[in-house]
Each structure stands twice: as C-alpha cells, then as structure tokens.
Amino acid sequence: MEALVRLRYARILFEETDNNLEAETALSKGIDLCERNRMLDLKYSMQHLMARMLHKTNPKASLKAVDGMIQDVEAYRHSAWEYAFRFLRVSLSLSSSAHQDTVSALHHLQKISGMANRNGDKAVAAMSAVSEALAHLQQGTSFDAVEQAQRAVALARSHQLNDELRHVFQLTTLIQMVDICCSVLEYDINQSSEKLKVMQDLMDQRLDDPNWQADGSFCIPLSGKSTGPSSIDTGDILQVQNGTLLLSFNWLPQQDLYGLSYLLSSITLSTKNPYDGQKAEKFVHEGQRMVKSNLVEAQEVTESMVSASKRFEWRRTLYCNLLLQQVFLACARTDWDMARQTLAELREIADGLGDSFPDTIHCLMEYATGMIAQATGDLKGALVIFQSLISPLTSTAGKTTRHDPRRDSAILAAINTALILRDPAHPSHSNLTSLMSTIESSCKNNPNKYIQTAYYLVWATVQTGSNIQTKQFLQQTLMSATAINNSQITCMTLTFMSWKYFRGVVGEQAEKSARAGHAMARKANDRLWVSVSDEMLAETFDKQGKEDEARGIREEGHRVMMGLPPALRRAV
C-alpha cells in the first residue's frame, strides 16, 4: 500500500506541479521499498515515471537510465516491462531531431518486433511496425524513407487479421492513416483516395463505440509468455482486464482523432479540389468547426493540468494547420480574398503565441504571405518576404529530414523570386543566374516532386541559351506534372509551350496547343491562367480567320480577367 501511495503521490507531483525534487525523493524511497519487498511491477512503474521526469531536465541522463532498465528486465526476462521500457526509449529518442537518436529508436523497434514475434504478441508487433513507419516519415533523411515506411506498414498490416488486433480499432486506424500518408508522399492520388475511403468507413463504424477512452489511451493485449513478474495492475503502463495483461499507450481522444482525420482527408484530396466540388475545402471547414468547438467548450475529462495544457496546445496546433491548409487551397484556385482572410486569422493566433508558435507553421505562413503578395501584384513586398525565407538555404548545415517545411519553404521562396527576377527590366535581374545556381542541387535532388517539377518549369522559362535544353526542361516538367496529377503546373507548361513555339503560327498544331492549355486552365480553376489561355486561344483563332470563335473566347477571357486583382488586370 505504501508503495502505491508513493507512486501516485509522485505521479501527481509530476503532472500537476514543477516540484521535481519532491517527486524524485518520493520515487527514490518508493523504489527502495519495492526492492526490499520484491514488488518488481511497482518498482518498474516508478522507474518508468522517473525516466520521464528526468527527460524534462536532462534528456541524455534519461536515455542512459532507460538503457540500464532495459538491461535489467531483459536479464530477468520480464517481457512486458521490456516492451514498456523499449517503447519509452523509442518515444524519448524520437522527441529529438538528432539522427543518431532516430537510429537508436529504430534499433529498439527491431528488438521489440523480434521479441513480439517470438512471444506471439501480434498487436505489439503491429504497434512496433507502425511506429517504425512513423519514424521513417518524420525523421527519415534518405530518399527511400517513404519506401521504408511502406515496408513497415505492410508488416503491420500482416497482423491485422489477428483477433488481438481486430478489437484495437485505434491501432488499425493509426495503421490506415500512416498508409495514406505514404501514398500521398508517393504522389499516388488514386491509391491514397481509395485508402482514405477505407479510413473514413472505419471511423464511421466506430463513431459510437463504447471502447473510446476519454483521455485517448488504448491498450493492446499481451500473451501469457509476456507476463510481468507478478502481473499486477499498476494503473497506467500495465493493466489487467478479465485475466489478460494489457500494455497501455497514450494517443488521441475521439474528437481529436476525428479532427486530425479531416485534415488528412483535405490534404489527400487537395489536387482534386479545383474540379471535384471543392471536397478538400469542405473537409477542412468541418475539421475547423470540430477543433474550434473543442478549444472553446470545456471537456469532461479527468486529467492533470499538464495533460490538459498539452491537449489544448495540440488542438491549437491542429487548428493552425487546418487554417494553413485552407490558405493554400484558396490560393490554388486564386481566391485571394479567402486566402487573405484565413491568413489574417492564422497570423492573429501566431502573434498571440509569440515564440511558442511552431516554426514549421510559421515558415509556411510567411511563404503564403509572400505568394499572395506576388499573385496580387505587390512584387516588392513579395521579394522582401521571400528574401527572409531564402537564407536557410545557405546557412543551414548538416542533415535535414526528407520532409522539412523550413527547407522546402526556402526553396519555394527562391523559385518564386526567380519568377520575379526573370523580367529583364527588373533592377535585380542580374542576380537571377546565381539564384538558380544556388537552388539547382536542392531542387534537382529533392525528394519532393512538386518542388522538382516547379523548378524544371521555372528553369525552362528563364533559359535564354539552348532551345534544345528548354524543350528538355519543358518535356520533363510535363511528364512530372502529369505523374503527380498537378493540373495547375500542367496548364502553365502547356500555355508557355503554346506561347513559345506556336505564337503567330497558323495551322492545326497551333490550335491544338492553344486548346490544350485552355482546357487545362479550366480544369485547374485558375482564373489568371484561364484569362491568359483564353486570350492566346483567341489570338490563334484570329490568325486562322475564325473571328466568331475568337470573339466568344476573348469576351469570356475578359470577363474572367475583370475578376483578377487590379495589378494583374493591367498586366494581362
């Protein structure tokens, strides 16, 4: 009883106060008491809490302590606690961005997987595999990070038909979400849409499931081979239900998980948004509504102040990501008023959070600000913003993860800058060549095919030398844009090709080229490029004596043009 009281007292101090010294004292005395009386489960639970507590102030010492605990439980073959401590080691390691910590996390996940397969713990093996997939996606630095994640997801799926896993719907949902992320990052639009439908059906089926926990935790069952030294219920890490030992994990409450699924749904359907009834925007609006209500309304959940604060912070970050997604969706269909309005709300939150506002969101918010300025004719303002973002390209050293928003926003800012400087009349036009050289390696070798494709298009438009090289870049752009289903870049490429190679030319091929750009601009629902392609098609009709067709297209193009910002109306 005394040991349990000490554990609960220390847990309260850890979760509700900053009195770490008092908590450590309570745990140290509790651990001594447990050792004298051979209460190993309680001792391990205290050591688990001690490691988490230590990680707040001394991460390296915490990792070293966990390694020592793993050696102890491994020597005594206390498998349930070996799972617990290795998963803790993985969690602590992945909280760091250091490459060696990621390698260490993957090592421990492999150890967990091997042990789970020997013990017949299918749910543990699946949890280990999906954790490995997440590690590759979040921290991977190699080009094959997504491929490695897909292999891990396939391994997790191989256990899904097992009865142990079928009842842990949080785990099956997590596997499905990670699988969707892999397909999105592989630019497989059709496959990701199919997987999204499976996830949505799965979550609809579980909407009223009584097994949802208010705090978002879930448990996975362990086999008889994995029982602890006494297999008592310590109340947090190991639990016993109906004689079955369970390993507990913290995750997302139902409302938060559904809010996250709306964001994932919107991202998955982003490329189809201009021509499928703006479903991506409908999902993002529903996600905003749900998350905002969770931020405002009090949640009837018994949890510590620390947990409640973390939960609130997580929801606010999710809401910011939903706003950012809406900004980019509005930009993609040239709804600059909506983009500005949403960006203003996001900036208000950012100003309120100050230094605690996530860098990964801030850099993308700034890029969106510059992009809107450029798109509405404020080129000076856009350049100032882009220049502030470009600096990481030359100042950042060392390895970065495969998907790094700071690096990618810097590259995109440089590409947008090149589009401004390509005008020979621009005062800084002479800097264009050096700028393109700076981003060449970052773009050509970039795992992000959207960035790669945009770079090829910009290089083709600024190329003043070899006509053959320009054609090669345009061909590469068209192939890449088609592969990733990007109708906007396809439209821009076709329109540029029509302007460069068929301007003033009379003939069937010239008309086909102009029509192709016109059709793709309509599909992309991009008002600027609709007005440009309409005028080019009208000029083509004029050259061929098709005056009626030219008049109709030109009138429609003029109507669209009048809906553009004033600066663009003058330029078109």
Coordinates of C-alpha atoms in Angstrom, one line a residue:
M1 CA 0.0 0.0 0.0
E2 CA 2.8 2.4 0.9
A3 CA 4.5 1.8 -2.4
L4 CA 1.3 2.5 -4.4
V5 CA 0.7 5.7 -2.4
R6 CA 4.3 6.9 -3.1
L7 CA 3.8 6.1 -6.8
R8 CA 0.5 8.0 -7.0
Y9 CA 1.9 10.9 -5.0
A10 CA 5.0 11.2 -7.3
R11 CA 2.7 11.0 -10.4
I12 CA 0.6 13.9 -9.1
L13 CA 3.7 16.0 -8.4
F14 CA 5.0 15.2 -11.9
E15 CA 1.7 16.0 -13.6
E16 CA 0.4 18.9 -11.5
T17 CA 3.5 20.8 -10.3
D18 CA 7.1 21.7 -11.1
N19 CA 8.3 20.2 -7.8
N20 CA 10.6 17.7 -9.4
L21 CA 12.8 17.3 -6.4
E22 CA 10.0 16.2 -4.1
A23 CA 8.7 13.8 -6.8
E24 CA 12.2 12.3 -7.2
T25 CA 12.5 11.9 -3.5
A26 CA 9.2 10.1 -3.3
L27 CA 10.1 7.8 -6.2
S28 CA 13.6 7.0 -4.8
K29 CA 12.1 6.0 -1.4
G30 CA 9.4 4.0 -3.2
I31 CA 12.0 2.2 -5.4
D32 CA 14.0 1.2 -2.3
L33 CA 10.8 0.0 -0.6
C34 CA 9.9 -2.1 -3.7
E35 CA 13.3 -3.7 -3.9
R36 CA 13.3 -4.7 -0.2
N37 CA 9.9 -6.3 -0.7
R38 CA 10.3 -7.8 -4.2
M39 CA 7.5 -5.7 -5.6
L40 CA 9.0 -5.5 -9.1
D41 CA 6.0 -4.3 -11.1
L42 CA 5.6 -1.3 -8.9
K43 CA 9.4 -0.7 -9.0
Y44 CA 9.4 -0.8 -12.8
S45 CA 6.5 1.6 -12.9
M46 CA 8.3 4.0 -10.6
Q47 CA 11.5 3.8 -12.7
H48 CA 9.4 4.4 -15.9
L49 CA 8.0 7.6 -14.3
M50 CA 11.4 8.6 -13.0
A51 CA 12.9 8.4 -16.5
R52 CA 10.1 10.5 -18.0
M53 CA 10.6 13.1 -15.2
L54 CA 14.4 13.1 -15.8
H55 CA 13.9 13.7 -19.5
K56 CA 12.4 17.1 -18.9
T57 CA 15.7 18.4 -17.4
N58 CA 18.4 16.0 -18.6
P59 CA 17.5 14.0 -21.8
K60 CA 20.9 12.2 -22.1
A61 CA 20.8 11.0 -18.5
S62 CA 17.2 9.9 -19.0
L63 CA 18.1 7.8 -22.1
K64 CA 21.1 6.3 -20.2
A65 CA 18.8 5.4 -17.3
V66 CA 16.2 3.7 -19.6
D67 CA 19.0 1.7 -21.2
G68 CA 20.0 0.4 -17.8
M69 CA 16.4 -0.6 -17.0
I70 CA 16.1 -2.4 -20.3
Q71 CA 19.2 -4.4 -19.5
D72 CA 17.7 -5.4 -16.1
V73 CA 14.3 -6.5 -17.4
E74 CA 15.9 -8.3 -20.3
A75 CA 18.2 -10.2 -18.0
Y76 CA 15.2 -11.3 -15.8
R77 CA 13.1 -12.0 -19.0
H78 CA 10.3 -9.7 -17.8
S79 CA 9.0 -9.3 -21.4
A80 CA 6.0 -7.0 -20.6
W81 CA 8.3 -4.5 -19.0
E82 CA 10.9 -4.8 -21.7
Y83 CA 8.2 -3.8 -24.2
A84 CA 7.3 -0.9 -21.9
F85 CA 10.8 0.4 -21.5
R86 CA 11.8 -0.1 -25.1
F87 CA 8.7 1.8 -26.3
L88 CA 9.6 4.5 -23.8
R89 CA 13.1 4.6 -25.2
V90 CA 11.7 5.0 -28.7
S91 CA 9.4 7.8 -27.7
L92 CA 12.1 9.7 -25.9
S93 CA 14.6 9.2 -28.8
L94 CA 12.1 10.4 -31.5
S95 CA 11.4 13.6 -29.5
S96 CA 14.9 14.6 -30.6
S97 CA 15.8 15.6 -34.1
A98 CA 19.3 14.1 -33.9
H99 CA 20.0 11.4 -36.5
Q100 CA 21.7 9.1 -34.0
D101 CA 18.6 9.1 -31.8
T102 CA 16.4 8.1 -34.8
V103 CA 18.8 5.2 -35.5
S104 CA 18.6 4.2 -31.8
A105 CA 14.8 4.3 -31.9
L106 CA 14.7 2.1 -35.0
H107 CA 17.1 -0.3 -33.3
H108 CA 14.8 -0.7 -30.3
L109 CA 11.7 -1.1 -32.5
Q110 CA 13.5 -4.0 -34.3
K111 CA 14.2 -5.5 -30.8
I112 CA 10.5 -5.2 -29.9
S113 CA 9.4 -6.7 -33.2
G114 CA 11.7 -9.7 -32.8
M115 CA 10.6 -10.3 -29.2
A116 CA 6.9 -9.9 -30.1
N117 CA 7.2 -12.5 -32.9
R118 CA 8.8 -15.0 -30.5
N119 CA 6.2 -14.4 -27.8
G120 CA 3.2 -14.4 -30.2
D121 CA 2.3 -10.8 -29.4
K122 CA 0.8 -9.8 -32.7
A123 CA -0.6 -6.5 -31.5
V124 CA 2.8 -5.5 -30.1
A125 CA 4.5 -6.5 -33.4
A126 CA 1.9 -4.3 -35.3
M127 CA 2.5 -1.4 -32.9
S128 CA 6.2 -1.7 -33.4
A129 CA 5.9 -1.8 -37.2
V130 CA 3.6 1.3 -37.4
S131 CA 5.9 3.2 -35.0
E132 CA 8.8 2.3 -37.3
A133 CA 6.8 3.7 -40.3
L134 CA 6.1 6.9 -38.4
A135 CA 9.8 7.2 -37.5
H136 CA 10.8 6.9 -41.2
L137 CA 8.2 9.5 -42.3
Q138 CA 9.0 12.0 -39.6
Q139 CA 12.8 11.7 -39.2
G140 CA 14.0 9.9 -42.3
T141 CA 16.8 11.6 -44.2
S142 CA 17.2 9.2 -47.1
F143 CA 15.4 9.2 -50.5
D144 CA 13.9 5.8 -49.7
A145 CA 12.3 6.9 -46.4
V146 CA 8.8 6.6 -47.7
E147 CA 9.6 3.2 -49.2
Q148 CA 11.0 2.0 -45.8
A149 CA 7.8 3.3 -44.2
Q150 CA 5.7 1.4 -46.7
R151 CA 7.5 -1.8 -45.9
A152 CA 6.9 -1.2 -42.2
V153 CA 3.2 -0.5 -42.8
A154 CA 2.9 -3.8 -44.9
L155 CA 4.4 -5.6 -41.9
A156 CA 1.9 -4.0 -39.6
R157 CA -0.9 -5.0 -41.9
S158 CA 0.2 -8.6 -42.0
H159 CA -1.0 -8.8 -38.4
Q160 CA -4.4 -7.1 -38.9
L161 CA -6.5 -10.2 -39.3
N162 CA -5.4 -11.5 -36.0
D163 CA -8.1 -11.3 -33.3
E164 CA -5.8 -9.4 -30.9
L165 CA -5.7 -6.5 -33.4
R166 CA -9.2 -6.6 -34.7
H167 CA -10.5 -5.2 -31.4
V168 CA -7.9 -2.4 -31.1
F169 CA -9.5 -0.1 -33.6
Q170 CA -7.2 2.8 -32.5
L171 CA -4.2 0.8 -33.7
T172 CA -5.9 -0.2 -37.0
T173 CA -6.9 3.4 -37.6
L174 CA -3.3 4.6 -37.0
I175 CA -2.0 2.0 -39.5
Q176 CA -4.5 3.2 -42.1
M177 CA -3.6 6.9 -41.5
V178 CA 0.1 6.2 -41.9
D179 CA -0.6 4.1 -45.0
I180 CA -2.5 7.1 -46.5
C181 CA 0.4 9.4 -45.7
C182 CA 2.8 7.1 -47.6
S183 CA 0.6 7.1 -50.7
V184 CA 0.3 10.9 -50.5
L185 CA 4.0 11.3 -50.3
E186 CA 4.4 8.9 -53.2
Y187 CA 2.0 11.1 -55.2
D188 CA -0.3 8.2 -55.9
I189 CA -3.6 10.2 -55.9
N190 CA -5.9 7.3 -56.8
Q191 CA -4.5 4.9 -54.2
S192 CA -4.5 7.5 -51.5
S193 CA -8.1 8.3 -52.2
E194 CA -9.1 4.6 -52.0
K195 CA -7.3 4.2 -48.7
L196 CA -8.9 7.4 -47.5
K197 CA -12.4 5.9 -48.2
V198 CA -11.4 2.8 -46.1
M199 CA -10.3 5.0 -43.2
Q200 CA -13.5 7.1 -43.3
D201 CA -15.7 3.9 -43.4
L202 CA -13.7 2.5 -40.5
M203 CA -14.1 5.7 -38.4
D204 CA -17.8 5.9 -39.2
Q205 CA -18.3 2.4 -37.9
R206 CA -16.6 3.3 -34.6
L207 CA -18.4 6.6 -34.1
D208 CA -20.5 5.3 -31.2
D209 CA -18.1 2.6 -30.0
P210 CA -18.1 2.3 -26.1
N211 CA -14.4 1.5 -26.1
W212 CA -13.3 5.1 -26.7
Q213 CA -11.4 6.3 -23.7
A214 CA -11.9 9.9 -22.6
D215 CA -8.2 10.6 -22.4
G216 CA -7.4 8.9 -25.7
S217 CA -5.5 6.0 -24.3
F218 CA -5.8 2.4 -25.6
C219 CA -4.4 -1.0 -24.6
I220 CA -3.0 -3.9 -26.5
P221 CA -3.1 -7.5 -25.2
L222 CA -0.1 -9.5 -24.2
S223 CA 0.3 -13.2 -24.3
G224 CA 1.0 -15.5 -21.4
K225 CA 4.6 -15.6 -22.4
S226 CA 4.9 -11.8 -21.8
T227 CA 3.5 -11.6 -18.3
G228 CA 5.4 -9.5 -15.8
P229 CA 7.0 -10.7 -12.6
S230 CA 3.7 -10.5 -10.7
S231 CA 1.4 -9.0 -13.4
I232 CA -0.3 -6.6 -11.1
D233 CA -2.3 -3.6 -12.4
T234 CA -0.1 -0.6 -11.8
G235 CA -2.8 1.7 -13.1
D236 CA -1.0 3.2 -16.1
I237 CA 1.5 1.2 -18.1
L238 CA 0.4 -2.3 -17.4
Q239 CA -3.3 -3.1 -16.7
V240 CA -5.2 -6.4 -16.1
Q241 CA -8.7 -6.9 -17.6
N242 CA -10.5 -10.3 -17.3
G243 CA -7.2 -12.0 -16.6
T244 CA -5.5 -10.6 -19.6
L245 CA -2.4 -8.4 -19.2
L246 CA -2.6 -5.2 -21.3
L247 CA 0.1 -2.7 -22.4
S248 CA -1.3 0.9 -22.4
F249 CA -0.5 3.7 -24.8
N250 CA -1.5 7.3 -24.8
W251 CA -3.0 8.7 -28.0
L252 CA -5.8 11.0 -29.1
P253 CA -9.3 11.3 -27.7
Q254 CA -12.1 10.6 -30.2
Q255 CA -12.8 14.3 -31.1
D256 CA -9.1 15.0 -31.7
L257 CA -8.7 11.9 -33.9
Y258 CA -11.7 12.8 -36.0
G259 CA -10.3 16.4 -36.3
L260 CA -7.0 15.0 -37.5
S261 CA -8.8 12.8 -40.0
Y262 CA -10.5 15.8 -41.5
L263 CA -7.1 17.4 -42.1
L264 CA -5.7 14.2 -43.6
S265 CA -8.8 13.9 -45.8
S266 CA -8.3 17.5 -47.1
I267 CA -4.6 17.0 -47.8
T268 CA -5.3 13.8 -49.6
L269 CA -7.9 15.4 -51.9
S270 CA -6.1 18.7 -52.4
T271 CA -5.1 18.1 -56.0
K272 CA -8.7 17.3 -57.0
N273 CA -10.1 20.3 -55.1
P274 CA -10.5 22.6 -58.1
Y275 CA -12.6 20.2 -60.1
D276 CA -14.4 17.8 -57.7
G277 CA -16.7 20.3 -55.9
Q278 CA -14.0 21.5 -53.5
K279 CA -14.3 18.5 -51.3
A280 CA -10.9 19.2 -49.7
E281 CA -12.2 22.6 -48.5
K282 CA -15.4 21.0 -47.1
F283 CA -13.3 18.6 -45.1
V284 CA -11.0 21.4 -43.8
H285 CA -14.0 23.5 -42.8
E286 CA -15.6 20.6 -40.9
G287 CA -12.2 20.0 -39.2
Q288 CA -12.0 23.7 -38.2
R289 CA -15.5 23.6 -36.8
M290 CA -14.8 20.5 -34.7
V291 CA -11.4 21.6 -33.4
K292 CA -12.7 25.1 -32.6
S293 CA -15.5 23.7 -30.5
N294 CA -13.0 21.5 -28.6
L295 CA -10.9 24.6 -27.9
V296 CA -13.9 26.6 -26.6
E297 CA -16.0 24.1 -24.8
A298 CA -14.9 22.5 -21.6
Q299 CA -14.2 18.8 -21.9
E300 CA -15.5 16.5 -19.2
V301 CA -12.2 14.6 -18.9
T302 CA -10.5 13.9 -15.6
E303 CA -6.8 14.7 -16.3
S304 CA -4.0 16.7 -14.9
M305 CA -3.3 20.3 -15.6
V306 CA -0.2 19.3 -17.5
S307 CA -2.1 16.9 -19.7
A308 CA -5.0 19.3 -20.2
S309 CA -2.5 22.0 -21.2
K310 CA -0.7 19.7 -23.7
R311 CA -4.0 18.7 -25.1
F312 CA -5.1 22.3 -25.6
E313 CA -1.7 23.1 -27.2
W314 CA -2.0 20.1 -29.6
R315 CA -5.6 21.2 -30.6
R316 CA -4.4 24.8 -31.2
T317 CA -1.6 23.5 -33.5
L318 CA -4.0 21.3 -35.4
Y319 CA -6.3 24.3 -35.9
C320 CA -3.4 26.3 -37.2
N321 CA -2.6 23.5 -39.7
L322 CA -6.2 23.4 -40.8
L323 CA -6.1 27.2 -41.4
L324 CA -2.9 26.9 -43.3
Q325 CA -4.4 24.1 -45.5
Q326 CA -7.3 26.4 -46.2
V327 CA -5.0 29.2 -47.2
F328 CA -3.2 27.1 -49.8
L329 CA -6.4 25.6 -51.1
A330 CA -7.8 29.1 -51.7
C331 CA -4.5 30.2 -53.4
A332 CA -4.6 27.2 -55.7
R333 CA -7.9 28.4 -57.1
T334 CA -6.9 32.1 -57.0
D335 CA -9.4 33.1 -54.3
W336 CA -7.1 35.7 -52.9
D337 CA -9.8 37.3 -50.6
M338 CA -10.4 34.0 -48.9
A339 CA -6.7 33.3 -48.6
R340 CA -6.0 36.7 -47.1
Q341 CA -8.9 36.4 -44.6
T342 CA -7.8 33.0 -43.4
L343 CA -4.2 34.1 -43.2
A344 CA -5.2 37.0 -41.1
E345 CA -6.8 34.6 -38.6
L346 CA -3.7 32.4 -38.6
R347 CA -1.4 35.4 -38.0
E348 CA -3.6 36.6 -35.1
I349 CA -3.0 33.2 -33.4
A350 CA 0.7 33.4 -34.2
D351 CA 1.0 36.8 -32.7
G352 CA -0.8 35.6 -29.6
L353 CA 1.5 32.6 -29.2
G354 CA 4.8 34.5 -29.8
D355 CA 7.9 32.4 -29.6
S356 CA 5.8 29.2 -28.8
F357 CA 4.3 29.3 -32.3
P358 CA 5.7 26.3 -34.2
D359 CA 8.5 27.2 -36.7
T360 CA 7.2 24.6 -39.2
I361 CA 3.9 26.5 -39.5
H362 CA 5.5 30.0 -39.3
C363 CA 7.7 29.5 -42.3
L364 CA 4.8 28.2 -44.4
M365 CA 2.6 31.1 -43.2
E366 CA 5.3 33.6 -44.3
Y367 CA 5.7 31.8 -47.7
A368 CA 1.9 32.0 -48.2
T369 CA 2.1 35.8 -47.4
G370 CA 4.7 36.3 -50.0
M371 CA 2.9 34.2 -52.5
I372 CA -0.3 36.2 -52.1
A373 CA 1.6 39.5 -52.4
Q374 CA 3.2 38.2 -55.7
A375 CA 0.0 36.9 -57.0
T376 CA -1.8 40.2 -56.4
G377 CA 0.9 42.4 -58.0
D378 CA 2.9 43.5 -54.9
L379 CA 6.3 42.3 -56.2
K380 CA 8.4 44.4 -53.9
G381 CA 6.6 43.2 -50.8
A382 CA 6.8 39.6 -52.0
L383 CA 10.6 39.9 -52.6
V384 CA 11.1 41.2 -49.0
I385 CA 9.3 38.2 -47.6
F386 CA 11.0 35.7 -49.9
Q387 CA 14.4 37.0 -49.1
S388 CA 13.8 36.5 -45.4
L389 CA 12.9 32.8 -46.1
I390 CA 15.7 32.0 -48.6
S391 CA 18.6 32.5 -46.0
P392 CA 18.3 28.9 -44.6
L393 CA 19.4 27.5 -48.0
T394 CA 22.9 28.9 -47.4
S395 CA 23.1 29.0 -43.6
T396 CA 21.8 25.5 -42.6
A397 CA 24.4 22.8 -42.3
G398 CA 24.1 19.1 -41.6
K399 CA 21.4 16.6 -42.4
T400 CA 17.8 17.5 -42.5
T401 CA 14.8 15.2 -42.7
R402 CA 13.4 14.2 -46.0
H403 CA 10.3 16.4 -45.3
D404 CA 11.5 19.7 -43.8
P405 CA 9.0 22.6 -44.1
R406 CA 11.7 25.2 -43.3
R407 CA 14.0 23.9 -46.1
D408 CA 11.1 23.4 -48.6
S409 CA 9.6 26.9 -47.9
A410 CA 13.1 28.4 -48.5
I411 CA 13.4 26.6 -51.9
L412 CA 9.9 27.6 -52.9
A413 CA 10.7 31.2 -51.9
A414 CA 13.8 31.1 -54.2
I415 CA 11.7 29.7 -57.1
N416 CA 9.1 32.5 -56.7
T417 CA 11.9 35.0 -56.5
A418 CA 13.3 33.7 -59.8
L419 CA 9.9 34.2 -61.4
I420 CA 10.0 37.9 -60.4
L421 CA 13.7 38.4 -61.4
R422 CA 13.3 36.8 -64.8
D423 CA 11.9 40.1 -66.1
P424 CA 15.0 41.7 -67.8
A425 CA 13.7 45.1 -66.7
H426 CA 13.8 44.2 -63.0
P427 CA 16.6 46.0 -61.1
S428 CA 17.9 42.7 -59.7
H429 CA 17.6 40.7 -62.9
S430 CA 21.4 40.2 -62.9
N431 CA 21.1 38.1 -59.7
L432 CA 18.9 35.5 -61.5
T433 CA 21.7 33.2 -62.7
S434 CA 23.4 33.0 -59.3
L435 CA 20.0 32.4 -57.6
M436 CA 19.2 29.5 -60.0
S437 CA 22.7 28.0 -59.3
T438 CA 22.1 28.2 -55.6
I439 CA 18.9 26.2 -55.7
E440 CA 19.9 23.8 -58.5
S441 CA 21.1 20.9 -56.3
S442 CA 18.4 21.5 -53.8
C443 CA 15.7 21.1 -56.5
K444 CA 17.1 18.5 -58.8
N445 CA 17.9 16.1 -56.0
N446 CA 14.8 17.0 -54.0
P447 CA 12.5 14.1 -52.9
N448 CA 9.5 16.4 -53.2
K449 CA 8.3 16.0 -56.8
Y450 CA 6.2 19.2 -56.6
I451 CA 9.3 21.2 -55.9
Q452 CA 11.3 19.3 -58.6
T453 CA 8.5 20.0 -61.2
A454 CA 8.2 23.7 -60.3
Y455 CA 12.0 24.0 -60.7
Y456 CA 12.0 22.4 -64.2
L457 CA 9.3 24.8 -65.3
V458 CA 11.0 27.9 -64.0
W459 CA 14.3 26.9 -65.5
A460 CA 12.6 26.4 -68.8
T461 CA 11.1 29.9 -68.7
V462 CA 14.3 31.7 -67.6
Q463 CA 16.6 29.7 -70.0
T464 CA 17.9 32.0 -72.7
G465 CA 20.5 29.7 -74.3
S466 CA 19.9 26.4 -75.9
N467 CA 16.5 25.8 -77.4
I468 CA 17.1 22.1 -77.1
Q469 CA 17.7 22.4 -73.4
T470 CA 14.5 24.5 -73.0
K471 CA 12.5 21.7 -74.7
Q472 CA 14.1 19.1 -72.5
F473 CA 13.1 21.0 -69.3
L474 CA 9.5 21.5 -70.7
Q475 CA 9.2 17.9 -71.5
Q476 CA 10.5 16.9 -68.0
T477 CA 8.0 19.4 -66.5
L478 CA 5.1 18.0 -68.4
M479 CA 6.0 14.4 -67.5
S480 CA 6.5 15.2 -63.8
A481 CA 3.3 17.3 -63.6
T482 CA 1.3 14.5 -65.2
A483 CA 2.8 11.9 -62.9
I484 CA 1.8 13.9 -59.8
N485 CA -1.6 14.9 -61.2
N486 CA -0.9 18.6 -60.9
S487 CA -3.3 20.3 -63.3
Q488 CA -2.0 23.8 -62.4
I489 CA 1.6 23.2 -63.4
T490 CA 0.4 21.2 -66.4
C491 CA -1.7 24.2 -67.5
M492 CA 1.2 26.7 -67.1
T493 CA 3.6 24.4 -69.0
L494 CA 1.2 23.9 -71.9
T495 CA 0.4 27.6 -72.1
F496 CA 4.1 28.5 -72.1
M497 CA 4.8 25.9 -74.8
S498 CA 2.0 27.3 -76.9
W499 CA 3.3 30.9 -76.5
K500 CA 6.9 30.0 -77.1
Y501 CA 6.6 27.6 -80.1
F502 CA 3.2 28.5 -81.8
R503 CA 2.8 32.2 -81.3
G504 CA 1.7 33.7 -84.6
V505 CA 1.8 30.3 -86.3
V506 CA -1.2 29.3 -88.4
G507 CA -2.1 25.6 -88.5
E508 CA -3.8 22.7 -86.8
Q509 CA -1.0 22.1 -84.4
A510 CA -1.0 25.7 -83.1
E511 CA -4.8 25.4 -82.4
K512 CA -4.4 22.1 -80.7
S513 CA -1.7 23.5 -78.5
A514 CA -3.7 26.6 -77.5
R515 CA -6.8 24.5 -76.9
A516 CA -4.8 22.1 -74.6
G517 CA -3.6 25.0 -72.4
H518 CA -7.1 26.5 -72.3
A519 CA -8.7 23.2 -71.3
M520 CA -6.2 22.5 -68.5
A521 CA -6.6 26.1 -67.2
R522 CA -10.3 25.4 -66.9
K523 CA -9.7 22.2 -65.1
A524 CA -7.2 23.8 -62.7
N525 CA -9.9 26.5 -62.0
D526 CA -7.1 29.1 -62.0
R527 CA -8.6 32.5 -63.1
L528 CA -5.3 34.0 -64.0
W529 CA -4.3 31.2 -66.4
V530 CA -7.9 30.9 -67.7
S531 CA -7.7 34.6 -68.8
V532 CA -4.2 34.1 -70.3
S533 CA -5.0 30.9 -72.1
D534 CA -8.3 32.4 -73.4
E535 CA -6.5 35.4 -74.9
M536 CA -3.9 33.1 -76.5
L537 CA -6.6 30.8 -78.0
A538 CA -8.5 33.9 -79.3
E539 CA -5.3 35.1 -81.0
T540 CA -4.9 31.7 -82.6
F541 CA -8.4 31.8 -83.9
D542 CA -7.8 35.3 -85.2
K543 CA -4.8 34.1 -87.2
Q544 CA -6.9 31.3 -88.7
G545 CA -9.8 33.6 -89.6
K546 CA -12.2 32.2 -87.0
E547 CA -13.5 35.5 -85.9
D548 CA -16.7 34.4 -84.2
E549 CA -14.8 31.8 -82.1
A550 CA -12.1 34.4 -81.3
R551 CA -14.7 36.9 -80.2
G552 CA -16.5 34.5 -77.9
I553 CA -13.3 33.3 -76.2
R554 CA -12.0 36.8 -75.8
E555 CA -15.1 38.0 -74.2
E556 CA -15.1 35.2 -71.7
G557 CA -11.4 35.8 -71.0
H558 CA -12.1 39.5 -70.4
R559 CA -14.9 38.6 -68.0
V560 CA -12.6 36.4 -66.0
M561 CA -9.8 38.9 -66.2
M562 CA -12.0 41.6 -64.6
G563 CA -12.3 39.4 -61.5
L564 CA -8.5 39.4 -61.0
P565 CA -6.7 41.9 -58.7
P566 CA -6.2 45.3 -60.4
A567 CA -2.4 44.9 -60.8
L568 CA -2.9 41.7 -62.8
R569 CA -5.7 43.2 -65.0
R570 CA -3.2 45.8 -66.2
A571 CA -0.5 43.2 -66.8
V572 CA -2.7 40.8 -68.8

